[in-house]
Amino acid sequence: MANASIPAAGESSPDVLVIGGGVIGASIAFELAGRGLSITLLERAPGLGRGCSGGNLGLLCPGHSTPLATPESLKLGFRYLLDPAGPLYLRPRARLLPWLARYVASCRPSHAERNVRAMRELSTMSLARHATLAEEGHETSFEQRGILTVCETDAGLESLHSEADANRRAGLNVDVLDGREARQLEPALAPHVCGAAFYRDEAHCDGHRFVAAMAQAAESRGARLRTSVELIALHRRNGRIHAVETTEGTLRSGSIVLAAGAWTARLAATAQVFVPVEGGKGYHVELALRGGEPQIPALFVESRIAATPLAGRIRLGGTLELAGLDLTVSQPRVDAIVRAAYRAFPGLIGREPTNVWRGLRPCSPDGVPIIGQAAEVENLILATGHTHMGLALAPITGQLVAEILGGDLPSYDLDPIAPTRFTPLVG
């Protein structure tokens, strides 16, 4: 995937230009190239998957796909709003207010129920596609060990039962375990654990390996992947993007797919396109394997952290900090993740982090992805706003974008994820 210059004016231009080389962009390039289209993918970093795509927790989890905006999340937000070490932190700033207004509106029960259903259905479809990709021989590191949701208090146990019942009614395969049964399944759990829900069909994979596999497959299908090329502006005229200005010159393309994660809103604005996506900073901490660590990925109800066993290390992560595009590291947040992991898995106590990472998740106000044609721009497709579910939803996103550009009947109703559900606030 060596870098090369972008075609100059008069040279061959791609059918589709994909902006963003994370899990979403790589999946889109793979699907579009499979349809015989000429594809060029641009990534601003020196390599693919350098942002949240490579740093996420790797969970492929329909049973844990609740969107950001729910009545329960709103209550949690008020509880931890200004706690720098809490699971949800908001850095006050004026430009965040319109996003917050939409978020609060999306937390209304009727809106939240529709969005929960959409996320669960999309995640289920995408999980099946992840499994198919692995079966086809793509080395995405897909492993289907199941995922545990663990509670450490009686209040957490009540919440766990409620969520498991709802997911069971929706057709998901889930077993509710008491504390003893949970420790039998995962011996690394602490003695005080009250219970767990085991989603046996769920899976996980390494985001870096997924991106690498999709990129390699896209290239084998003829896609051109270009790193260290940054988009400067999208130039719009007569309802179309007619030119794409980059750090390596200007490019023209039949269609443009903007899949630039937390930077999508800023880039779309250069074409007067409104995209309400905020950067939500997340963290992970990695510990080396020494034996006795968890073997099944687990999420914890009370601490809001997760633990994922990956090749050669255990990855711990969680929290959401709405801080724009700021990438500074908050040591209190890192420490809080480690303390919660020590409490949940006593065998990890004393292990020092071998890697600390932070990245910006693209957060839509309702926590549901923004996928589809941009309003009033016929050749611009948006694919962003996946929040913490980018890797989980990457295959279905690639499929839907390919269907949109191909004029096919979409595999899923686009209304809940359409960009047109958001319009700029007036006044």
Short mmCIF file of C-alpha atoms in Angstrom, two decimals:
data_model
loop_
_atom_site.label_atom_id
_atom_site.label_comp_id
_atom_site.label_asym_id
_atom_site.label_seq_id
_atom_site.Cartn_x
_atom_site.Cartn_y
_atom_site.Cartn_z
CA MET A 1 0.00 0.00 0.00
CA ALA A 2 2.70 2.46 -0.96
CA ASN A 3 1.73 6.07 -1.35
CA ALA A 4 1.40 7.52 -4.85
CA SER A 5 0.44 10.84 -6.33
CA ILE A 6 -3.21 11.57 -7.01
CA PRO A 7 -4.22 11.67 -10.68
CA ALA A 8 -3.84 15.16 -12.11
CA ALA A 9 -6.55 16.89 -14.10
CA GLY A 10 -7.11 15.07 -17.37
CA GLU A 11 -5.95 11.71 -16.04
CA SER A 12 -8.25 8.87 -15.14
CA SER A 13 -10.40 9.63 -12.08
CA PRO A 14 -12.07 7.00 -9.89
CA ASP A 15 -15.73 6.13 -9.95
CA VAL A 16 -15.78 6.59 -6.17
CA LEU A 17 -13.44 8.43 -3.83
CA VAL A 18 -13.55 7.17 -0.23
CA ILE A 19 -12.30 9.59 2.42
CA GLY A 20 -11.10 7.78 5.55
CA GLY A 21 -8.99 4.68 6.05
CA GLY A 22 -10.52 3.19 9.18
CA VAL A 23 -12.82 0.19 9.54
CA ILE A 24 -15.68 2.01 7.80
CA GLY A 25 -13.67 3.32 4.86
CA ALA A 26 -11.85 0.02 4.34
CA SER A 27 -15.14 -1.93 4.39
CA ILE A 28 -16.71 0.48 1.90
CA ALA A 29 -13.72 0.24 -0.45
CA PHE A 30 -13.86 -3.56 -0.24
CA GLU A 31 -17.57 -3.72 -1.08
CA LEU A 32 -17.44 -1.14 -3.88
CA ALA A 33 -14.36 -2.66 -5.51
CA GLY A 34 -16.18 -6.00 -5.45
CA ARG A 35 -18.79 -4.44 -7.75
CA GLY A 36 -16.17 -3.63 -10.35
CA LEU A 37 -16.01 0.10 -9.61
CA SER A 38 -12.72 1.99 -9.69
CA ILE A 39 -12.01 3.09 -6.12
CA THR A 40 -9.47 5.42 -4.55
CA LEU A 41 -9.29 5.61 -0.76
CA LEU A 42 -7.53 8.52 0.95
CA GLU A 43 -6.27 8.41 4.54
CA ARG A 44 -4.66 11.39 6.27
CA ALA A 45 -2.46 9.27 8.60
CA PRO A 46 0.71 7.42 7.49
CA GLY A 47 -1.15 4.12 7.77
CA LEU A 48 -4.67 2.72 7.80
CA GLY A 49 -6.66 2.12 10.97
CA ARG A 50 -4.58 4.49 13.10
CA GLY A 51 -7.53 6.05 14.96
CA CYS A 52 -10.45 4.47 16.79
CA SER A 53 -10.46 1.63 14.28
CA GLY A 54 -7.27 0.21 15.71
CA GLY A 55 -7.88 1.22 19.31
CA ASN A 56 -11.41 0.01 19.91
CA LEU A 57 -12.32 -2.91 22.13
CA GLY A 58 -13.15 -5.17 19.22
CA LEU A 59 -16.58 -6.28 20.44
CA LEU A 60 -19.11 -7.52 17.87
CA CYS A 61 -22.15 -7.43 20.05
CA PRO A 62 -25.83 -7.06 19.07
CA GLY A 63 -26.78 -7.54 22.72
CA HIS A 64 -24.61 -4.59 23.76
CA SER A 65 -25.48 -2.16 20.98
CA THR A 66 -27.67 0.26 22.92
CA PRO A 67 -27.19 3.73 21.36
CA LEU A 68 -25.78 6.68 23.23
CA ALA A 69 -29.13 8.47 23.60
CA THR A 70 -31.53 6.68 25.97
CA PRO A 71 -33.38 7.84 29.10
CA GLU A 72 -30.98 5.75 31.21
CA SER A 73 -27.91 7.30 29.56
CA LEU A 74 -29.34 10.77 30.15
CA LYS A 75 -29.63 10.02 33.88
CA LEU A 76 -26.09 8.65 33.91
CA GLY A 77 -24.89 11.77 32.14
CA PHE A 78 -26.35 14.07 34.78
CA ARG A 79 -24.79 11.93 37.49
CA TYR A 80 -21.26 11.99 36.07
CA LEU A 81 -21.44 15.11 33.91
CA LEU A 82 -18.54 16.99 35.46
CA ASP A 83 -16.62 14.08 37.01
CA PRO A 84 -13.27 13.91 35.14
CA ALA A 85 -12.89 10.23 36.08
CA GLY A 86 -16.51 9.19 35.51
CA PRO A 87 -17.71 6.98 32.63
CA LEU A 88 -19.25 9.98 30.85
CA TYR A 89 -17.70 13.43 30.97
CA LEU A 90 -18.66 16.61 29.16
CA ARG A 91 -16.25 19.48 28.69
CA PRO A 92 -18.52 22.57 28.66
CA ARG A 93 -18.28 24.71 25.51
CA ALA A 94 -20.77 26.81 23.60
CA ARG A 95 -20.51 24.99 20.28
CA LEU A 96 -21.57 21.72 21.95
CA LEU A 97 -24.99 23.11 22.96
CA PRO A 98 -26.83 22.37 19.68
CA TRP A 99 -25.53 18.79 19.74
CA LEU A 100 -26.68 18.43 23.37
CA ALA A 101 -30.13 19.75 22.50
CA ARG A 102 -30.49 17.04 19.84
CA TYR A 103 -29.11 14.43 22.24
CA VAL A 104 -31.68 15.28 24.92
CA ALA A 105 -34.49 15.17 22.35
CA SER A 106 -33.26 11.75 21.17
CA CYS A 107 -33.48 10.41 24.73
CA ARG A 108 -37.28 10.56 24.66
CA PRO A 109 -38.62 7.00 25.10
CA SER A 110 -40.30 6.81 21.67
CA HIS A 111 -37.12 7.91 19.89
CA ALA A 112 -34.89 5.72 22.03
CA GLU A 113 -36.97 2.58 21.48
CA ARG A 114 -36.77 2.98 17.72
CA ASN A 115 -33.02 3.60 17.85
CA VAL A 116 -32.37 0.64 20.17
CA ARG A 117 -34.22 -1.59 17.73
CA ALA A 118 -32.31 -0.21 14.75
CA MET A 119 -28.92 -0.66 16.41
CA ARG A 120 -29.73 -4.20 17.49
CA GLU A 121 -30.92 -5.16 14.00
CA LEU A 122 -27.97 -3.55 12.25
CA SER A 123 -25.53 -5.17 14.68
CA THR A 124 -27.08 -8.60 14.14
CA MET A 125 -26.82 -8.24 10.36
CA SER A 126 -23.25 -7.00 10.65
CA LEU A 127 -22.21 -9.84 12.98
CA ALA A 128 -23.42 -12.34 10.38
CA ARG A 129 -21.37 -10.51 7.76
CA HIS A 130 -18.28 -10.57 10.02
CA ALA A 131 -18.68 -14.36 10.29
CA THR A 132 -19.05 -14.70 6.52
CA LEU A 133 -15.90 -12.66 5.89
CA ALA A 134 -13.97 -14.99 8.19
CA GLU A 135 -15.45 -18.05 6.48
CA GLU A 136 -14.35 -16.65 3.12
CA GLY A 137 -10.76 -16.65 4.36
CA HIS A 138 -10.25 -12.98 5.22
CA GLU A 139 -7.87 -12.86 8.19
CA THR A 140 -9.85 -10.41 10.32
CA SER A 141 -9.03 -12.28 13.60
CA PHE A 142 -12.75 -13.02 14.12
CA GLU A 143 -13.39 -15.19 17.21
CA GLN A 144 -16.83 -16.26 18.38
CA ARG A 145 -16.31 -17.00 22.10
CA GLY A 146 -19.40 -15.10 23.24
CA ILE A 147 -19.46 -11.99 25.44
CA LEU A 148 -20.32 -11.61 29.13
CA THR A 149 -22.19 -8.73 30.71
CA VAL A 150 -21.15 -8.78 34.36
CA CYS A 151 -22.71 -7.09 37.39
CA GLU A 152 -21.11 -6.52 40.80
CA THR A 153 -24.11 -5.20 42.77
CA ASP A 154 -27.76 -6.12 43.35
CA ALA A 155 -28.85 -2.98 41.51
CA GLY A 156 -26.68 -4.00 38.59
CA LEU A 157 -28.23 -7.46 38.64
CA GLU A 158 -31.70 -5.97 38.21
CA SER A 159 -30.50 -3.94 35.22
CA LEU A 160 -28.81 -7.00 33.75
CA HIS A 161 -31.99 -9.09 33.94
CA SER A 162 -34.03 -6.34 32.30
CA GLU A 163 -31.60 -5.97 29.39
CA ALA A 164 -31.28 -9.74 28.93
CA ASP A 165 -35.08 -10.15 28.84
CA ALA A 166 -35.41 -7.45 26.18
CA ASN A 167 -32.65 -8.99 24.06
CA ARG A 168 -34.14 -12.46 24.43
CA ARG A 169 -37.51 -11.18 23.22
CA ALA A 170 -35.68 -9.67 20.24
CA GLY A 171 -34.36 -13.12 19.34
CA LEU A 172 -30.85 -13.00 20.78
CA ASN A 173 -29.31 -16.07 22.41
CA VAL A 174 -28.58 -15.11 26.05
CA ASP A 175 -28.19 -17.09 29.28
CA VAL A 176 -28.46 -15.37 32.67
CA LEU A 177 -26.00 -16.76 35.21
CA ASP A 178 -25.68 -16.34 38.96
CA GLY A 179 -22.32 -15.44 40.49
CA ARG A 180 -21.17 -19.04 40.88
CA GLU A 181 -22.14 -19.96 37.33
CA ALA A 182 -20.43 -16.85 35.97
CA ARG A 183 -17.18 -17.77 37.73
CA GLN A 184 -17.41 -21.32 36.44
CA LEU A 185 -17.60 -19.98 32.92
CA GLU A 186 -14.94 -17.31 33.49
CA PRO A 187 -12.72 -18.26 36.47
CA ALA A 188 -10.85 -14.93 36.33
CA LEU A 189 -13.89 -13.08 37.70
CA ALA A 190 -13.75 -11.74 41.28
CA PRO A 191 -15.62 -13.58 44.09
CA HIS A 192 -17.98 -10.64 44.67
CA VAL A 193 -19.51 -10.82 41.18
CA CYS A 194 -23.30 -11.18 41.54
CA GLY A 195 -24.14 -12.53 38.12
CA ALA A 196 -23.72 -12.23 34.39
CA ALA A 197 -25.52 -12.55 31.09
CA PHE A 198 -23.73 -14.68 28.52
CA TYR A 199 -24.39 -13.84 24.88
CA ARG A 200 -22.99 -17.00 23.37
CA ASP A 201 -23.29 -15.98 19.69
CA GLU A 202 -21.34 -12.74 20.03
CA ALA A 203 -17.75 -12.34 18.94
CA HIS A 204 -14.70 -10.11 18.87
CA CYS A 205 -11.75 -9.26 16.65
CA ASP A 206 -8.72 -6.97 16.50
CA GLY A 207 -9.56 -3.73 14.70
CA HIS A 208 -6.07 -3.36 13.20
CA ARG A 209 -6.22 -6.84 11.73
CA PHE A 210 -9.73 -6.25 10.40
CA VAL A 211 -8.66 -3.05 8.60
CA ALA A 212 -5.56 -4.76 7.20
CA ALA A 213 -7.62 -7.70 5.91
CA MET A 214 -10.25 -5.49 4.28
CA ALA A 215 -7.61 -3.19 2.77
CA GLN A 216 -5.67 -6.11 1.33
CA ALA A 217 -8.85 -7.59 -0.14
CA ALA A 218 -9.91 -4.20 -1.56
CA GLU A 219 -6.51 -3.80 -3.21
CA SER A 220 -6.75 -7.29 -4.68
CA ARG A 221 -10.04 -6.15 -6.24
CA GLY A 222 -8.34 -3.14 -7.80
CA ALA A 223 -8.86 -0.39 -5.21
CA ARG A 224 -6.10 2.21 -4.83
CA LEU A 225 -5.27 3.01 -1.21
CA ARG A 226 -3.39 6.23 -0.49
CA THR A 227 -2.05 7.19 2.93
CA SER A 228 -0.61 10.51 4.17
CA VAL A 229 -3.07 12.36 1.93
CA GLU A 230 -5.30 14.84 3.70
CA LEU A 231 -8.58 16.27 2.45
CA ILE A 232 -8.59 20.06 2.54
CA ALA A 233 -11.98 20.90 1.03
CA LEU A 234 -14.90 19.59 -0.96
CA HIS A 235 -15.90 22.05 -3.69
CA ARG A 236 -19.61 22.07 -4.46
CA ARG A 237 -21.36 23.42 -7.52
CA ASN A 238 -24.88 22.88 -8.88
CA GLY A 239 -25.73 20.29 -6.26
CA ARG A 240 -22.62 18.15 -6.80
CA ILE A 241 -19.09 17.90 -5.48
CA HIS A 242 -17.12 18.81 -8.60
CA ALA A 243 -13.62 18.85 -7.10
CA VAL A 244 -11.82 17.45 -4.06
CA GLU A 245 -8.88 19.51 -2.84
CA THR A 246 -6.19 17.54 -1.01
CA THR A 247 -2.63 18.01 0.19
CA GLU A 248 -1.48 16.30 -3.01
CA GLY A 249 -3.57 18.27 -5.46
CA THR A 250 -7.13 18.28 -6.76
CA LEU A 251 -9.08 15.16 -7.65
CA ARG A 252 -12.36 14.62 -9.45
CA SER A 253 -14.57 11.62 -8.89
CA GLY A 254 -18.01 10.41 -9.85
CA SER A 255 -19.06 9.98 -6.22
CA ILE A 256 -17.48 10.76 -2.86
CA VAL A 257 -17.98 8.78 0.34
CA LEU A 258 -17.07 10.74 3.45
CA ALA A 259 -16.11 8.24 6.18
CA ALA A 260 -13.67 10.35 8.17
CA GLY A 261 -14.93 9.58 11.66
CA ALA A 262 -14.88 12.47 14.12
CA TRP A 263 -13.46 14.78 11.42
CA THR A 264 -16.42 14.23 9.09
CA ALA A 265 -18.41 17.26 10.30
CA ARG A 266 -15.51 19.66 9.72
CA LEU A 267 -14.82 18.27 6.24
CA ALA A 268 -18.48 18.20 5.21
CA ALA A 269 -18.82 21.83 6.24
CA THR A 270 -16.41 22.82 3.45
CA ALA A 271 -19.25 21.83 1.06
CA GLN A 272 -21.93 23.51 3.20
CA VAL A 273 -23.18 20.12 4.35
CA PHE A 274 -24.38 19.84 7.94
CA VAL A 275 -23.29 16.74 9.90
CA PRO A 276 -23.88 16.83 13.70
CA VAL A 277 -20.99 14.61 14.80
CA GLU A 278 -18.96 15.31 17.95
CA GLY A 279 -15.68 13.71 18.94
CA GLY A 280 -16.18 11.39 21.91
CA LYS A 281 -12.81 10.52 23.41
CA GLY A 282 -12.40 6.92 24.51
CA TYR A 283 -9.47 5.13 26.13
CA HIS A 284 -7.91 1.73 26.29
CA VAL A 285 -5.19 0.32 28.50
CA GLU A 286 -3.37 -2.90 27.65
CA LEU A 287 -1.78 -5.36 30.06
CA ALA A 288 0.56 -8.21 29.16
CA LEU A 289 -0.57 -11.83 29.50
CA ARG A 290 0.89 -13.81 32.40
CA GLY A 291 -1.74 -16.49 32.86
CA GLY A 292 -4.99 -16.31 34.78
CA GLU A 293 -6.46 -13.45 32.80
CA PRO A 294 -9.99 -13.56 31.35
CA GLN A 295 -10.60 -15.62 28.23
CA ILE A 296 -14.09 -14.34 27.37
CA PRO A 297 -14.69 -10.66 26.52
CA ALA A 298 -16.64 -8.97 29.30
CA LEU A 299 -18.51 -5.72 29.91
CA PHE A 300 -19.26 -4.45 33.41
CA VAL A 301 -22.58 -2.85 34.26
CA GLU A 302 -21.44 -0.62 37.12
CA SER A 303 -18.00 0.57 36.05
CA ARG A 304 -18.86 0.81 32.33
CA ILE A 305 -15.56 -0.75 31.33
CA ALA A 306 -14.88 -3.73 29.10
CA ALA A 307 -12.08 -6.27 28.82
CA THR A 308 -11.13 -8.05 25.62
CA PRO A 309 -8.50 -10.79 25.28
CA LEU A 310 -6.43 -10.16 22.16
CA ALA A 311 -3.27 -11.78 20.82
CA GLY A 312 -0.55 -11.34 23.44
CA ARG A 313 -2.44 -8.89 25.67
CA ILE A 314 -5.65 -8.01 27.47
CA ARG A 315 -7.27 -4.75 26.38
CA LEU A 316 -9.27 -2.73 28.92
CA GLY A 317 -11.33 0.26 27.93
CA GLY A 318 -14.33 2.45 28.33
CA THR A 319 -15.51 5.96 29.21
CA LEU A 320 -16.68 8.72 26.90
CA GLU A 321 -15.42 12.28 27.05
CA LEU A 322 -17.15 14.83 24.85
CA ALA A 323 -14.22 17.16 24.30
CA GLY A 324 -14.28 18.05 20.61
CA LEU A 325 -11.12 17.03 18.78
CA ASP A 326 -8.89 17.24 21.85
CA LEU A 327 -6.59 14.21 22.17
CA THR A 328 -4.83 14.93 25.47
CA VAL A 329 -4.64 11.99 27.89
CA SER A 330 -6.55 12.19 31.18
CA GLN A 331 -4.57 10.23 33.75
CA PRO A 332 -7.55 10.03 36.16
CA ARG A 333 -9.52 8.24 33.44
CA VAL A 334 -6.69 5.81 32.76
CA ASP A 335 -6.34 5.10 36.47
CA ALA A 336 -10.10 4.58 36.84
CA ILE A 337 -10.10 1.95 34.08
CA VAL A 338 -7.21 0.08 35.67
CA ARG A 339 -8.78 0.18 39.16
CA ALA A 340 -12.07 -1.16 37.82
CA ALA A 341 -10.24 -3.98 36.01
CA TYR A 342 -8.29 -4.91 39.15
CA ARG A 343 -11.55 -5.07 41.09
CA ALA A 344 -13.24 -7.25 38.46
CA PHE A 345 -10.26 -9.53 37.79
CA PRO A 346 -8.02 -9.89 40.88
CA GLY A 347 -5.48 -11.84 38.84
CA LEU A 348 -4.59 -8.63 37.02
CA ILE A 349 -3.58 -6.75 40.17
CA GLY A 350 -0.03 -5.48 39.99
CA ARG A 351 0.31 -5.60 36.24
CA GLU A 352 1.40 -2.26 34.84
CA PRO A 353 -0.02 -0.98 31.54
CA THR A 354 2.08 -1.81 28.51
CA ASN A 355 0.12 0.58 26.30
CA VAL A 356 -2.24 3.51 26.87
CA TRP A 357 -4.30 4.76 23.94
CA ARG A 358 -7.00 7.34 23.35
CA GLY A 359 -9.02 8.12 20.25
CA LEU A 360 -12.04 10.07 19.08
CA ARG A 361 -15.27 8.23 18.39
CA PRO A 362 -17.63 9.96 15.94
CA CYS A 363 -20.78 10.52 18.01
CA SER A 364 -24.11 11.44 16.45
CA PRO A 365 -26.65 13.03 18.83
CA ASP A 366 -28.83 9.91 18.91
CA GLY A 367 -25.93 7.45 18.86
CA VAL A 368 -27.10 5.91 15.58
CA PRO A 369 -24.88 5.97 12.48
CA ILE A 370 -25.36 8.55 9.74
CA ILE A 371 -25.37 6.62 6.46
CA GLY A 372 -26.75 7.82 3.15
CA GLN A 373 -26.80 10.60 0.60
CA ALA A 374 -26.12 14.06 1.94
CA ALA A 375 -29.03 16.46 1.65
CA GLU A 376 -28.96 18.44 -1.60
CA VAL A 377 -25.65 16.92 -2.80
CA GLU A 378 -26.35 14.10 -5.19
CA ASN A 379 -22.86 12.58 -5.35
CA LEU A 380 -21.87 12.79 -1.67
CA ILE A 381 -22.49 9.83 0.62
CA LEU A 382 -21.96 10.08 4.39
CA ALA A 383 -20.86 7.14 6.53
CA THR A 384 -20.09 8.30 10.06
CA GLY A 385 -21.52 8.67 13.57
CA HIS A 386 -21.01 5.04 14.65
CA THR A 387 -19.92 6.12 18.16
CA HIS A 388 -18.47 2.99 19.89
CA MET A 389 -19.84 0.56 17.27
CA GLY A 390 -17.64 1.31 14.27
CA LEU A 391 -15.95 -2.07 14.04
CA ALA A 392 -19.15 -3.93 14.89
CA LEU A 393 -21.10 -2.12 12.14
CA ALA A 394 -18.36 -1.82 9.52
CA PRO A 395 -19.46 -4.73 7.29
CA ILE A 396 -23.12 -3.71 7.14
CA THR A 397 -22.10 -0.08 6.54
CA GLY A 398 -19.95 -1.12 3.59
CA GLN A 399 -22.80 -3.20 2.22
CA LEU A 400 -25.37 -0.41 2.57
CA VAL A 401 -23.12 2.20 0.93
CA ALA A 402 -22.49 -0.16 -1.98
CA GLU A 403 -26.23 -0.71 -2.36
CA ILE A 404 -26.93 3.03 -2.25
CA LEU A 405 -24.36 3.79 -4.94
CA GLY A 406 -25.46 0.79 -6.98
CA GLY A 407 -29.10 1.85 -6.92
CA ASP A 408 -30.10 -1.43 -5.25
CA LEU A 409 -32.90 -1.99 -2.78
CA PRO A 410 -31.09 -1.49 0.57
CA SER A 411 -30.72 -4.48 2.89
CA TYR A 412 -32.02 -2.32 5.74
CA ASP A 413 -34.50 0.56 6.01
CA LEU A 414 -32.41 3.70 5.63
CA ASP A 415 -34.80 6.06 7.42
CA PRO A 416 -33.39 5.60 10.98
CA ILE A 417 -29.83 6.17 9.74
CA ALA A 418 -30.43 8.78 7.01
CA PRO A 419 -28.42 12.04 7.17
CA THR A 420 -31.63 13.95 6.46
CA ARG A 421 -32.97 13.19 9.95
CA PHE A 422 -30.82 16.08 11.17
CA THR A 423 -31.23 19.67 10.06
CA PRO A 424 -29.40 22.77 11.36
CA LEU A 425 -31.07 24.50 14.30
CA VAL A 426 -32.43 27.92 13.41
CA GLY A 427 -31.70 30.96 15.55
#
